[in-house]
Every structure is written in C-alpha cells, then in structure tokens.
C-alpha cells in the first residue's frame, strides 16, 4: 500500500481525548496484590500513555480531558506540561469527582492484572461543550479511546469530537481500549463501539476487543472478516493485535500485513498496546509504509514491557533505532 496521508500545515500532530489517570505499579514484583505494600506512581490511562509516547518521539501532542480538582489531577497536568503536551483543553471537575487509579499486580512476566478504582472518575465527566471545534481543526490526527464511550457525558463528548474531526479532515485513530468494568452490559458496549468505529480511519484493538465489538455480527471471530466490515465505512486500516503472537493489519485496498515481535525480557504485560500505538502512529505520520510502522510499534512495546511503567517508559526514536538494530526477532 502507499503510505497513509494526513492533513498538512496544522500546529498539532496528534490530539488525544479521554482518560487521564494514575497508575500505581507494584514495586514488589512476583507476588500477589494482597502481599504488595508499595507502589510507584505514574501518569496513566491508555490515551494519556499514547499521547505521552507520541510526544516522547517528538510529535506535537495535545489532550482533551477532564481532571479531578485534587492533588492527583494537578500532578497529571504538571506531568503533561513537563512533557510539552498541550494542556489548554483540560477542564477541571467541580463536582467532587476523583482521579481514576489503576493498581497493577505483577505476579510474573505473563501473569499481570490491574485493579481499577474508577467510581466517580473525573475523566468520564468531560462534556460535549468542553470539546472545541477550533482546537480539533488544528490537528492532523485525533486519537479516541473506547473507555470514554462507556457513559455520558464523556460518550457524547467523544462523538462531538468525531464529528468535528470528520468535518475538518482530521485523520482519526480509534484504540478500542475495552475495559469491561467501565461498561454496564454487552449490548451497550458493542453498539457504541460500532457507532464510533464507523467514523474512524484507523481501528486498532486486540482480538478480544474486536470480539466484543462484533458480539452481534453473526460470524465467527476472524481477522479478515473483522476488518472488511469497516472498509464500508471510513476505515482505511484495521489492525488486530495478538499479544506475543504479533499483529496483523488489513487495508481497504486489500493488503494484509503481519507484524512480528521482538524478543525482550518481559517485566510486565501491560503497556504493550499503548506503546505499540504511539510508536506506530508516529511512524505512519512520518510517511512510513504500514509494515515498517508496525515494526516500530512492536519495538516500542518490547521496550516498554521490559520496564516498570507505561508512560515514563516510552522510548525516544534514538532508543528505538538502537533497539531495532540489535534486537532479536521473535517467532
Ligand atoms: N511477550 C511479548 N514479547 C514481545 N512483544 C510483545 C509481547 N506481548 C506483546 N507484544 C507486542 O505488543 C503488541 C501489543 O500487544 P497486545 O498484548 O496484543 O496489546 P494490549 O497490551 O493492548 O493487550 C503486540 O502486537 C506485540 O508487538
Ligand atoms: O489505561 C489505564 O487506565 C491503565 C494504563 O495506564 C495501564 O498501565 C495499562 O493497562 C496499559 O494498557 P495496555 O497498553 O493496553 O496494555
């Protein structure tokens, strides 16, 4: 396929919308949460991680979201400012909502889990009127993330952002980012995922995430069938991630590209998807062909899963180039 095209002459490369949270990653690894006493605090939330990863690679990034009016909210804003991510479109909650927390348990390199504290999380309170059309028309690409669709008003805020993006020719990436505990039921999840996916140019998710979206599709889980459904709407690329088995991307023109993995010393499994997305988006926006962009994403994932955090661990392009030059490819 030829490289994807993005609008030019816009001040922002990538604007993300959705969740800004805190990750508390267990310091005492290889033991269950019940026995863990100390955690290290990082900025987290899937779209935040992707924006941070993109900024680390030199992209001009911005964020649309809602922060809690608490110490954690202020910490997040300061962190984004330090990383040169534009925070002008972050609003602050005035209802007493809190910052979402993700406590992570690292039992082994293959057995990790996340314990989320998200009752009354401020990020879900972003309102449609807090999304600026003027802001969205200044970016080449918009990243939306599925969790923000789980409830009103952030659901409507994302749909408003999608409408502005379509109106102004902004390229839209959709990371499915399905977190079951934020949703009420399967039908609602599947329907809203589909309504959003119809408006997006590039859809990325794990096989399990696509399975959720296709709950009522009436066909067996099949990557090619999954992809084809979206080419009748706006999608140009559908990418399905398969963990340590790599990934596969289908293009509207009929191409299929398998993405491999890099061997790495896995510390924890989470963060793979966000780092993959950020580096792949960066690479695509440099004008690279899809297979090379997928390789860049997979290298970033291999680096991040060998480190303790997600956001702080995002690599620079120099780190990625050095890694790719010497790393061993997986099966
Ligand atoms: N054990 C692993 N070793 C090397 N790379 C991995 C491993 N697990 C995942 N990756 C890389 O990260 C990408 C995304 O991982 P995946 O687990 O599918 O996403 P998510 O973190 O969103 O669930 C994979 O396509 C692969 O490139
Ligand atoms: O998304 C969250 O709220 C938590 C993340 O910050 C977390 O570290 C994580 O789960 C990363 O997700 P992944 O990249 O999809 O593995």
Tab-separated table of C-alpha atoms and ligand atoms in Angstrom:
chain	number	residue	atom	x	y	z
A	1	UNK	CA	0.000	0.000	0.000
A	2	UNK	CA	1.073	3.595	-0.371
A	3	UNK	CA	1.670	5.472	2.879
A	4	UNK	CA	-1.350	6.999	4.612
A	5	UNK	CA	-1.895	10.697	4.114
A	6	UNK	CA	-2.544	13.267	6.813
A	7	UNK	CA	-3.503	16.913	6.560
A	8	UNK	CA	-0.555	19.308	6.432
A	9	UNK	CA	0.114	22.749	7.896
A	10	UNK	CA	-1.543	22.174	11.232
A	11	UNK	CA	0.118	23.061	14.552
A	12	UNK	CA	-0.712	19.727	16.240
A	13	UNK	CA	0.271	16.275	15.045
A	14	UNK	CA	-1.892	14.302	17.454
A	15	UNK	CA	-4.633	15.265	19.875
A	16	UNK	CA	-5.962	12.584	22.193
A	17	UNK	CA	-9.281	12.667	24.024
A	18	UNK	CA	-10.348	10.710	27.096
A	19	UNK	CA	-8.878	9.304	30.231
A	20	UNK	CA	-6.037	10.790	32.261
A	21	UNK	CA	-5.397	8.668	35.321
A	22	UNK	CA	-2.775	7.446	37.741
A	23	UNK	CA	-1.031	4.071	37.571
A	24	UNK	CA	0.283	2.681	40.843
A	25	UNK	CA	2.622	-0.090	39.789
A	26	UNK	CA	3.665	-2.661	42.374
A	27	UNK	CA	7.278	-2.299	43.476
A	28	UNK	CA	7.375	-5.780	44.959
A	29	UNK	CA	7.018	-7.811	41.816
A	30	UNK	CA	6.296	-11.524	41.514
A	31	UNK	CA	3.817	-11.525	44.332
A	32	UNK	CA	0.065	-11.034	44.582
A	33	UNK	CA	-1.536	-7.689	45.381
A	34	UNK	CA	-2.514	-8.974	48.829
A	35	UNK	CA	1.170	-9.070	49.728
A	36	UNK	CA	2.206	-5.880	47.962
A	37	UNK	CA	2.896	-2.890	50.185
A	38	UNK	CA	4.480	-0.252	47.987
A	39	UNK	CA	3.714	1.153	44.582
A	40	UNK	CA	5.280	3.759	42.315
A	41	UNK	CA	3.041	6.477	40.961
A	42	UNK	CA	2.956	7.264	37.231
A	43	UNK	CA	0.598	9.117	34.945
A	44	UNK	CA	-1.598	6.546	33.192
A	45	UNK	CA	-4.778	5.950	31.253
A	46	UNK	CA	-4.461	4.461	27.794
A	47	UNK	CA	-4.955	7.638	25.681
A	48	UNK	CA	-2.672	9.587	28.031
A	49	UNK	CA	0.021	6.937	27.617
A	50	UNK	CA	-0.315	7.141	23.828
A	51	UNK	CA	-0.085	10.949	23.809
A	52	UNK	CA	2.957	10.788	26.085
A	53	UNK	CA	4.617	8.160	23.886
A	54	UNK	CA	3.968	10.275	20.794
A	55	UNK	CA	5.363	13.409	22.458
A	56	UNK	CA	8.458	11.474	23.521
A	57	UNK	CA	9.023	10.715	19.848
A	58	UNK	CA	8.862	14.410	19.050
A	59	UNK	CA	5.245	14.812	17.957
A	60	UNK	CA	3.359	17.942	18.901
A	61	UNK	CA	0.597	16.490	21.047
A	62	UNK	CA	-2.404	17.871	22.882
A	63	UNK	CA	-5.058	16.419	25.153
A	64	UNK	CA	-8.780	16.973	25.672
A	65	UNK	CA	-9.959	15.677	29.014
A	66	UNK	CA	-11.268	16.345	32.478
A	67	UNK	CA	-9.169	16.269	35.634
A	68	UNK	CA	-10.246	15.925	39.235
A	69	UNK	CA	-9.720	19.016	41.362
A	70	UNK	CA	-7.270	17.165	43.588
A	71	UNK	CA	-3.542	16.590	44.056
A	72	UNK	CA	-3.555	13.731	41.537
A	73	UNK	CA	-5.252	15.870	38.901
A	74	UNK	CA	-2.678	18.611	39.397
A	75	UNK	CA	0.149	16.077	39.237
A	76	UNK	CA	-1.138	14.838	35.864
A	77	UNK	CA	-1.403	18.359	34.444
A	78	UNK	CA	2.124	19.196	35.597
A	79	UNK	CA	3.493	15.969	34.119
A	80	UNK	CA	1.912	16.661	30.722
A	81	UNK	CA	3.250	20.219	30.765
A	82	UNK	CA	6.726	18.890	31.555
A	83	UNK	CA	6.445	16.587	28.523
A	84	UNK	CA	5.436	19.522	26.286
A	85	UNK	CA	1.905	18.193	25.774
A	86	UNK	CA	-0.611	20.983	25.350
A	87	UNK	CA	-2.950	21.114	28.360
A	88	UNK	CA	-5.047	24.102	27.281
A	89	UNK	CA	-8.078	21.840	26.705
A	90	UNK	CA	-8.047	20.107	30.081
A	91	UNK	CA	-11.003	21.137	32.189
A	92	UNK	CA	-11.216	20.673	35.933
A	93	UNK	CA	-14.178	18.977	37.576
A	94	UNK	CA	-16.195	20.968	40.120
A	95	UNK	CA	-18.447	18.180	41.407
A	96	UNK	CA	-16.070	16.330	43.718
A	97	UNK	CA	-15.187	13.567	41.232
A	98	UNK	CA	-11.865	11.820	41.740
A	99	UNK	CA	-8.860	10.774	39.682
A	100	UNK	CA	-9.108	7.177	38.416
A	101	UNK	CA	-6.448	4.888	39.886
A	102	UNK	CA	-5.021	1.693	38.397
A	103	UNK	CA	-3.157	-0.507	40.864
A	104	UNK	CA	-1.134	-3.052	38.995
A	105	UNK	CA	-0.172	-6.507	40.149
A	106	UNK	CA	2.933	-8.049	38.578
A	107	UNK	CA	2.863	-11.730	39.567
A	108	UNK	CA	5.043	-12.975	36.735
A	109	UNK	CA	6.045	-11.895	33.216
A	110	UNK	CA	2.857	-13.488	31.917
A	111	UNK	CA	0.502	-13.038	34.844
A	112	UNK	CA	-0.302	-9.401	35.465
A	113	UNK	CA	-3.566	-7.729	36.353
A	114	UNK	CA	-4.978	-4.323	37.051
A	115	UNK	CA	-7.206	-3.347	39.956
A	116	UNK	CA	-9.075	-0.211	38.931
A	117	UNK	CA	-10.592	2.355	41.267
A	118	UNK	CA	-12.859	4.302	38.961
A	119	UNK	CA	-16.034	5.128	40.885
A	120	UNK	CA	-16.977	8.718	40.082
A	121	UNK	CA	-13.856	9.207	37.948
A	122	UNK	CA	-13.498	12.772	36.655
A	123	UNK	CA	-12.441	11.724	33.147
A	124	UNK	CA	-15.928	10.333	32.413
A	125	UNK	CA	-17.430	13.775	33.143
A	126	UNK	CA	-15.973	15.551	30.119
A	127	UNK	CA	-18.900	17.381	28.488
A	128	UNK	CA	-19.590	17.847	24.750
A	129	UNK	CA	-19.492	21.638	25.179
A	130	UNK	CA	-15.946	21.289	26.542
A	131	UNK	CA	-14.734	19.972	23.179
A	132	UNK	CA	-13.591	22.835	20.950
A	133	UNK	CA	-14.071	22.666	17.197
A	134	UNK	CA	-11.354	25.323	16.804
A	135	UNK	CA	-8.920	23.070	18.642
A	136	UNK	CA	-9.729	19.907	16.704
A	137	UNK	CA	-9.349	21.630	13.372
A	138	UNK	CA	-5.755	22.443	14.321
A	139	UNK	CA	-4.602	18.822	14.394
A	140	UNK	CA	-3.525	16.346	11.745
A	141	UNK	CA	-4.812	13.358	13.746
A	142	UNK	CA	-7.179	12.626	16.626
A	143	UNK	CA	-6.939	9.598	18.900
A	144	UNK	CA	-10.080	8.323	20.577
A	145	UNK	CA	-10.183	5.522	23.073
A	146	UNK	CA	-13.099	3.200	23.825
A	147	UNK	CA	-13.389	3.631	27.568
A	148	UNK	CA	-14.584	7.221	27.190
A	149	UNK	CA	-17.643	5.828	25.357
A	150	UNK	CA	-18.795	3.864	28.395
A	151	UNK	CA	-21.009	6.562	29.900
A	152	UNK	CA	-22.422	10.035	29.437
A	153	UNK	CA	-21.327	12.769	29.207
A	154	UNK	CA	-17.866	11.696	28.011
A	155	UNK	CA	-19.531	9.427	25.409
A	156	UNK	CA	-21.218	12.416	23.759
A	157	UNK	CA	-18.028	14.461	24.087
A	158	UNK	CA	-16.189	11.857	22.006
A	159	UNK	CA	-18.936	11.798	19.362
A	160	UNK	CA	-18.799	15.587	19.113
A	161	UNK	CA	-15.013	15.368	18.692
A	162	UNK	CA	-15.517	12.745	15.971
A	163	UNK	CA	-17.952	14.997	14.103
A	164	UNK	CA	-15.514	17.929	14.226
A	165	UNK	CA	-12.704	15.653	13.097
A	166	UNK	CA	-14.673	14.398	10.090
A	167	UNK	CA	-15.777	17.917	9.215
A	168	UNK	CA	-12.190	19.192	9.156
A	169	UNK	CA	-10.484	16.237	7.508
A	170	UNK	CA	-8.656	15.148	10.671
A	171	UNK	CA	-7.380	11.554	10.487
A	172	UNK	CA	-8.967	9.532	13.316
A	173	UNK	CA	-7.280	6.656	15.159
A	174	UNK	CA	-9.520	4.522	17.382
A	175	UNK	CA	-7.850	2.393	20.043
A	176	UNK	CA	-10.615	0.104	21.256
A	177	UNK	CA	-9.182	0.015	24.809
A	178	UNK	CA	-12.035	-2.137	26.148
A	179	UNK	CA	-12.105	-2.238	29.963
A	180	UNK	CA	-15.084	-4.390	30.979
A	181	UNK	CA	-15.625	-2.851	34.441
A	182	UNK	CA	-16.455	0.567	32.973
A	183	UNK	CA	-19.394	-0.762	30.954
A	184	UNK	CA	-22.887	-1.782	32.089
A	185	UNK	CA	-23.741	-4.512	29.590
A	186	UNK	CA	-22.584	-6.264	26.455
A	187	UNK	CA	-25.196	-4.821	24.084
A	188	UNK	CA	-24.463	-1.229	25.048
A	189	UNK	CA	-20.733	-1.827	24.705
A	190	UNK	CA	-20.953	-3.430	21.313
A	191	UNK	CA	-23.371	-0.849	19.881
A	192	UNK	CA	-21.457	2.231	20.984
A	193	UNK	CA	-18.148	0.749	19.879
A	194	UNK	CA	-19.601	0.164	16.440
A	195	UNK	CA	-21.135	3.622	16.145
A	196	UNK	CA	-17.744	5.163	16.906
A	197	UNK	CA	-15.751	2.786	14.708
A	198	UNK	CA	-17.871	3.750	11.695
A	199	UNK	CA	-16.412	7.248	11.882
A	200	UNK	CA	-12.736	6.283	12.210
A	201	UNK	CA	-9.913	5.936	9.698
A	202	UNK	CA	-7.698	3.502	11.591
A	203	UNK	CA	-9.071	0.979	14.082
A	204	UNK	CA	-6.708	-0.847	16.410
A	205	UNK	CA	-7.541	-3.433	19.048
A	206	UNK	CA	-6.848	-6.892	20.375
A	207	UNK	CA	-8.763	-9.916	19.065
A	208	UNK	CA	-10.774	-9.946	22.319
A	209	UNK	CA	-11.674	-6.285	21.888
A	210	UNK	CA	-12.904	-6.834	18.338
A	211	UNK	CA	-14.861	-9.868	19.568
A	212	UNK	CA	-16.709	-7.612	21.986
A	213	UNK	CA	-17.468	-5.082	19.291
A	214	UNK	CA	-18.734	-7.866	16.986
A	215	UNK	CA	-20.888	-9.604	19.571
A	216	UNK	CA	-23.933	-9.440	17.307
A	217	UNK	CA	-22.174	-9.709	13.947
A	218	UNK	CA	-23.284	-13.305	13.411
A	219	UNK	CA	-19.914	-14.584	12.221
A	220	UNK	CA	-17.012	-16.390	13.848
A	221	UNK	CA	-14.051	-14.409	15.107
A	222	UNK	CA	-11.925	-13.989	12.007
A	223	UNK	CA	-9.428	-11.178	11.488
A	224	UNK	CA	-10.155	-10.713	7.790
A	225	UNK	CA	-13.935	-10.645	8.258
A	226	UNK	CA	-13.481	-8.252	11.159
A	227	UNK	CA	-11.503	-5.871	9.004
A	228	UNK	CA	-13.773	-5.999	5.969
A	229	UNK	CA	-16.795	-4.796	7.899
A	230	UNK	CA	-15.176	-1.394	8.492
A	231	UNK	CA	-13.990	-0.735	4.958
A	232	UNK	CA	-17.601	0.006	4.040
A	233	UNK	CA	-17.436	2.971	6.410
A	234	UNK	CA	-14.406	5.253	6.849
A	235	UNK	CA	-11.697	2.781	7.826
A	236	UNK	CA	-8.552	2.656	5.718
A	237	UNK	CA	-6.737	0.246	8.041
A	238	UNK	CA	-7.898	-2.266	10.676
A	239	UNK	CA	-5.167	-3.658	12.900
A	240	UNK	CA	-5.676	-6.626	15.202
A	241	UNK	CA	-3.137	-7.240	17.989
A	242	UNK	CA	-2.378	-10.765	19.144
A	243	UNK	CA	-0.087	-10.242	22.146
A	244	UNK	CA	3.130	-12.233	21.901
A	245	UNK	CA	1.895	-13.647	18.573
A	246	UNK	CA	2.291	-10.227	16.972
A	247	UNK	CA	-0.319	-8.361	14.962
A	248	UNK	CA	-1.984	-8.192	11.571
A	249	UNK	CA	-3.192	-5.166	9.635
A	250	UNK	CA	-5.651	-5.133	6.734
A	251	UNK	CA	-6.017	-2.230	4.351
A	252	UNK	CA	-9.008	-1.068	2.363
A	253	UNK	CA	-7.077	-1.754	-0.852
A	254	UNK	CA	-6.930	-5.435	0.036
A	255	UNK	CA	-3.485	-5.646	1.639
A	256	UNK	CA	-2.708	-7.832	4.665
A	257	UNK	CA	0.497	-7.255	6.652
A	258	UNK	CA	1.699	-9.430	9.502
A	259	UNK	CA	3.621	-7.723	12.290
A	260	UNK	CA	6.198	-9.744	14.181
A	261	UNK	CA	7.545	-9.247	17.678
A	262	UNK	CA	10.955	-8.568	19.180
A	263	UNK	CA	12.354	-10.838	21.857
A	264	UNK	CA	12.556	-9.000	25.135
A	265	UNK	CA	12.907	-9.598	28.859
A	266	UNK	CA	9.286	-9.095	29.906
A	267	UNK	CA	8.786	-7.499	33.309
A	268	UNK	CA	5.022	-6.980	32.933
A	269	UNK	CA	2.498	-7.283	30.130
A	270	UNK	CA	0.559	-4.051	30.392
A	271	UNK	CA	1.641	-1.039	28.393
A	272	UNK	CA	2.296	-3.136	25.284
A	273	UNK	CA	-0.719	-1.827	23.394
A	274	UNK	CA	-0.224	1.832	24.270
A	275	UNK	CA	3.449	1.871	23.363
A	276	UNK	CA	2.728	-0.038	20.147
A	277	UNK	CA	0.065	2.512	19.202
A	278	UNK	CA	2.152	5.582	19.973
A	279	UNK	CA	5.216	4.480	18.008
A	280	UNK	CA	3.158	3.150	15.108
A	281	UNK	CA	1.174	6.388	14.847
A	282	UNK	CA	4.417	8.381	14.955
A	283	UNK	CA	5.898	6.231	12.193
A	284	UNK	CA	2.796	6.457	9.979
A	285	UNK	CA	2.804	10.211	10.375
A	286	UNK	CA	6.436	10.308	9.233
A	287	UNK	CA	5.118	8.867	5.969
A	288	UNK	CA	6.465	5.362	6.549
A	289	UNK	CA	4.762	2.358	4.999
A	290	UNK	CA	2.495	0.299	7.253
A	291	UNK	CA	4.813	-2.732	7.788
A	292	UNK	CA	7.688	-0.510	8.920
A	293	UNK	CA	5.338	1.429	11.204
A	294	UNK	CA	4.103	-1.852	12.720
A	295	UNK	CA	7.697	-2.882	13.351
A	296	UNK	CA	8.336	0.415	15.119
A	297	UNK	CA	5.251	-0.142	17.285
A	298	UNK	CA	6.306	-3.631	18.148
A	299	UNK	CA	9.802	-2.447	19.103
A	300	UNK	CA	8.332	0.182	21.395
A	301	UNK	CA	6.102	-2.454	23.015
A	302	UNK	CA	9.106	-4.735	23.549
A	303	UNK	CA	10.936	-1.905	25.321
A	304	UNK	CA	8.008	-0.800	27.486
A	305	UNK	CA	7.077	-4.289	28.699
A	306	UNK	CA	10.660	-4.707	29.915
A	307	UNK	CA	10.315	-1.577	32.098
A	308	UNK	CA	8.319	-0.777	35.226
A	309	UNK	CA	5.949	1.918	33.960
A	310	UNK	CA	3.962	2.625	30.797
A	311	UNK	CA	4.076	6.408	30.402
A	312	UNK	CA	7.544	7.103	31.814
A	313	UNK	CA	8.975	4.131	29.943
A	314	UNK	CA	8.035	5.341	26.456
A	315	UNK	CA	11.192	5.321	24.289
A	316	UNK	CA	12.745	8.070	22.190
A	317	UNK	CA	13.370	7.481	18.492
A	318	UNK	CA	17.102	7.076	19.239
A	319	UNK	CA	16.318	4.316	21.748
A	320	UNK	CA	14.016	2.637	19.255
A	321	UNK	CA	16.535	2.774	16.421
A	322	UNK	CA	19.278	1.355	18.648
A	323	UNK	CA	16.954	-1.373	19.880
A	324	UNK	CA	15.826	-2.392	16.388
A	325	UNK	CA	19.409	-2.514	15.142
A	326	UNK	CA	20.425	-5.092	17.737
A	327	UNK	CA	17.244	-6.868	18.876
A	328	UNK	CA	16.388	-10.427	18.032
A	329	UNK	CA	13.127	-11.006	16.170
A	330	UNK	CA	10.629	-13.391	17.792
A	331	UNK	CA	8.921	-16.342	16.145
B	1	LIG	N1	5.604	-11.033	25.172
B	1	LIG	C1	5.823	-10.141	24.212
B	1	LIG	N2	7.042	-10.023	23.668
B	1	LIG	C2	7.309	-9.104	22.701
B	1	LIG	N3	6.378	-8.253	22.214
B	1	LIG	C3	5.131	-8.333	22.710
B	1	LIG	C4	4.774	-9.259	23.732
B	1	LIG	N4	3.468	-9.077	24.040
B	1	LIG	C5	3.025	-8.091	23.238
B	1	LIG	N5	3.998	-7.628	22.442
B	1	LIG	C6	3.898	-6.581	21.411
B	1	LIG	O1	2.914	-5.643	21.790
B	1	LIG	C7	1.854	-5.604	20.827
B	1	LIG	C8	0.545	-5.361	21.519
B	1	LIG	O2	0.347	-6.357	22.500
B	1	LIG	P1	-1.091	-6.845	22.969
B	1	LIG	O3	-0.881	-7.618	24.226
B	1	LIG	O4	-1.753	-7.548	21.867
B	1	LIG	O5	-1.862	-5.469	23.240
B	1	LIG	P2	-2.562	-4.897	24.561
B	1	LIG	O6	-1.458	-4.506	25.507
B	1	LIG	O7	-3.346	-3.748	24.051
B	1	LIG	O8	-3.406	-6.017	25.120
B	1	LIG	C9	1.960	-6.947	20.097
B	1	LIG	O9	1.412	-6.858	18.790
B	1	LIG	C10	3.462	-7.166	20.080
B	1	LIG	O10	4.065	-6.421	19.037
B	2	LIG	O1	-5.373	2.512	30.793
B	2	LIG	C1	-5.316	2.591	32.023
B	2	LIG	O2	-6.129	3.202	32.733
B	2	LIG	C2	-4.186	1.890	32.687
B	2	LIG	C3	-2.927	2.075	31.915
B	2	LIG	O3	-2.259	3.256	32.259
B	2	LIG	C4	-2.153	0.819	32.200
B	2	LIG	O4	-0.911	0.978	32.545
B	2	LIG	C5	-2.431	-0.163	31.141
B	2	LIG	O5	-3.234	-1.024	31.383
B	2	LIG	C6	-1.851	-0.083	29.790
B	2	LIG	O6	-2.670	-0.808	28.895
B	2	LIG	P1	-2.201	-1.578	27.576
B	2	LIG	O7	-1.197	-0.743	26.846
B	2	LIG	O8	-3.466	-1.747	26.778
B	2	LIG	O9	-1.608	-2.892	27.984
